GROMACS .gro file of C-alpha atoms in nm:
model
  126
    1GLN     CA    1  11.587  13.423   8.776
    2VAL     CA    2  11.496  13.633   9.076
    3GLN     CA    3  11.732  13.628   9.372
    4LEU     CA    4  11.602  13.713   9.718
    5VAL     CA    5  11.820  13.768  10.023
    6GLU     CA    6  11.671  13.810  10.370
    7SER     CA    7  11.845  13.987  10.655
    8GLY     CA    8  11.770  14.137  10.993
    9GLY     CA    9  11.704  13.830  11.202
   10GLY     CA   10  11.859  13.764  11.539
   11LEU     CA   11  11.803  13.681  11.904
   12VAL     CA   12  11.561  13.917  12.077
   13GLN     CA   13  11.391  13.920  12.414
   14ALA     CA   14  11.016  13.881  12.429
   15GLY     CA   15  10.847  14.215  12.374
   16GLY     CA   16  11.126  14.343  12.154
   17SER     CA   17  11.124  14.434  11.787
   18LEU     CA   18  11.299  14.340  11.465
   19ARG     CA   19  11.291  14.469  11.111
   20LEU     CA   20  11.350  14.206  10.847
   21SER     CA   21  11.456  14.301  10.497
   22CYS     CA   22  11.437  14.114  10.169
   23ALA     CA   23  11.648  14.248   9.885
   24ALA     CA   24  11.559  14.138   9.533
   25SER     CA   25  11.768  14.128   9.218
   26GLY     CA   26  11.779  13.961   8.879
   27ARG     CA   27  11.444  14.069   8.735
   28THR     CA   28  11.201  14.356   8.751
   29PHE     CA   29  11.095  14.388   9.112
   30SER     CA   30  10.818  14.645   9.114
   31ARG     CA   31  10.555  14.419   8.953
   32TYR     CA   32  10.606  14.129   9.197
   33ALA     CA   33  10.379  14.041   9.481
   34MET     CA   34  10.588  13.964   9.790
   35GLY     CA   35  10.511  13.729  10.074
   36TRP     CA   36  10.664  13.649  10.411
   37PHE     CA   37  10.647  13.297  10.552
   38ARG     CA   38  10.802  13.130  10.853
   39GLN     CA   39  10.886  12.779  10.958
   40ALA     CA   40  10.963  12.659  11.309
   41PRO     CA   41  11.138  12.327  11.378
   42GLY     CA   42  10.898  12.038  11.336
   43LYS     CA   43  10.620  12.258  11.200
   44GLU     CA   44  10.476  12.334  10.859
   45ARG     CA   45  10.564  12.646  10.668
   46GLU     CA   46  10.325  12.919  10.776
   47PHE     CA   47  10.198  13.231  10.604
   48VAL     CA   48  10.288  13.553  10.782
   49ALA     CA   49  10.221  13.853  10.557
   50ALA     CA   50  10.200  13.960  10.194
   51ILE     CA   51  10.196  14.279   9.991
   52ASN     CA   52  10.089  14.342   9.635
   53TRP     CA   53  10.317  14.490   9.371
   54SER     CA   54  10.208  14.850   9.423
   55GLY     CA   55  10.219  14.828   9.802
   56ASP     CA   56   9.864  14.948   9.858
   57ASN     CA   57   9.724  14.612   9.975
   58THR     CA   58   9.859  14.404  10.260
   59TYR     CA   59   9.751  14.075  10.416
   60TYR     CA   60   9.836  13.920  10.751
   61ALA     CA   61   9.793  13.596  10.935
   62ASN     CA   62   9.566  13.631  11.234
   63SER     CA   63   9.849  13.527  11.463
   64VAL     CA   64  10.058  13.831  11.370
   65LYS     CA   65   9.794  14.092  11.290
   66GLY     CA   66   9.851  14.409  11.485
   67ARG     CA   67  10.214  14.325  11.561
   68PHE     CA   68  10.369  14.278  11.215
   69THR     CA   69  10.376  14.529  10.930
   70VAL     CA   70  10.483  14.451  10.575
   71SER     CA   71  10.597  14.728  10.342
   72ARG     CA   72  10.807  14.772  10.031
   73ASP     CA   73  11.037  15.024   9.871
   74ASN     CA   74  11.045  14.948   9.501
   75ALA     CA   75  11.315  15.208   9.439
   76LYS     CA   76  11.540  14.995   9.661
   77ASN     CA   77  11.405  14.661   9.538
   78THR     CA   78  11.338  14.572   9.899
   79VAL     CA   79  11.045  14.448  10.104
   80TYR     CA   80  11.035  14.480  10.482
   81LEU     CA   81  10.869  14.306  10.771
   82GLN     CA   82  10.852  14.512  11.089
   83ILE     CA   83  10.795  14.284  11.385
   84ASN     CA   84  10.687  14.433  11.717
   85SER     CA   85  10.592  14.281  12.052
   86LEU     CA   86  10.780  13.962  11.976
   87LYS     CA   87  10.665  13.643  12.143
   88PRO     CA   88  10.854  13.317  12.192
   89GLU     CA   89  10.615  13.150  11.949
   90ASP     CA   90  10.744  13.384  11.677
   91THR     CA   91  11.072  13.192  11.681
   92ALA     CA   92  11.125  13.053  11.330
   93VAL     CA   93  11.319  13.091  11.009
   94TYR     CA   94  11.155  13.369  10.812
   95TYR     CA   95  11.147  13.352  10.433
   96CYS     CA   96  11.047  13.605  10.172
   97ALA     CA   97  10.896  13.501   9.841
   98ALA     CA   98  10.811  13.670   9.511
   99GLU     CA   99  10.574  13.604   9.226
  100THR     CA  100  10.434  13.797   8.931
  101ASP     CA  101  10.064  13.828   8.854
  102LEU     CA  102   9.956  13.665   9.178
  103PRO     CA  103   9.585  13.689   9.257
  104HIS     CA  104   9.529  13.833   9.601
  105LEU     CA  105   9.314  13.538   9.706
  106ILE     CA  106   9.612  13.301   9.690
  107MET     CA  107   9.885  13.531   9.816
  108ILE     CA  108   9.869  13.344  10.147
  109LEU     CA  109   9.963  13.013   9.983
  110ALA     CA  110  10.330  12.922   9.981
  111GLY     CA  111  10.280  12.709   9.671
  112ALA     CA  112  10.181  13.015   9.470
  113TYR     CA  113  10.532  13.162   9.485
  114ASP     CA  114  10.813  13.058   9.252
  115TYR     CA  115  11.100  13.257   9.403
  116TRP     CA  116  11.227  13.221   9.757
  117GLY     CA  117  11.505  13.355   9.971
  118GLN     CA  118  11.734  13.150  10.191
  119GLY     CA  119  11.572  13.264  10.513
  120THR     CA  120  11.676  13.453  10.824
  121GLN     CA  121  11.653  13.316  11.177
  122VAL     CA  122  11.441  13.491  11.437
  123ALA     CA  123  11.479  13.363  11.792
  124VAL     CA  124  11.278  13.510  12.078
  125SER     CA  125  11.386  13.443  12.434
  126SER     CA  126  11.151  13.453  12.730
   0.00000   0.00000   0.00000
């Protein structure tokens, strides 16, 4: 199985920045598409960003476009989510997910991913 561990969350003032990391182990990492999702209390799990296995294609939810950047370092088996200009509505648990052979058209769907991390909490104060 693939194990994913998120880190980098915390409490940040509005307008601040965070860099989330997702470290993968257990199987070959470089061929996996990676997604970031978030879930706030009482809300549905929401797509945030995704990146294909080679790192040359990225996808973002409209709500985070221009503020969030997803990247990966396959040599380190790690995917990153750089979050800038944080807003209170960004407060959520952020999860990374992995899947092989994932068509780009469904990379935004949580149900397309088989492997998930435990999540890291991001809290933005006003």
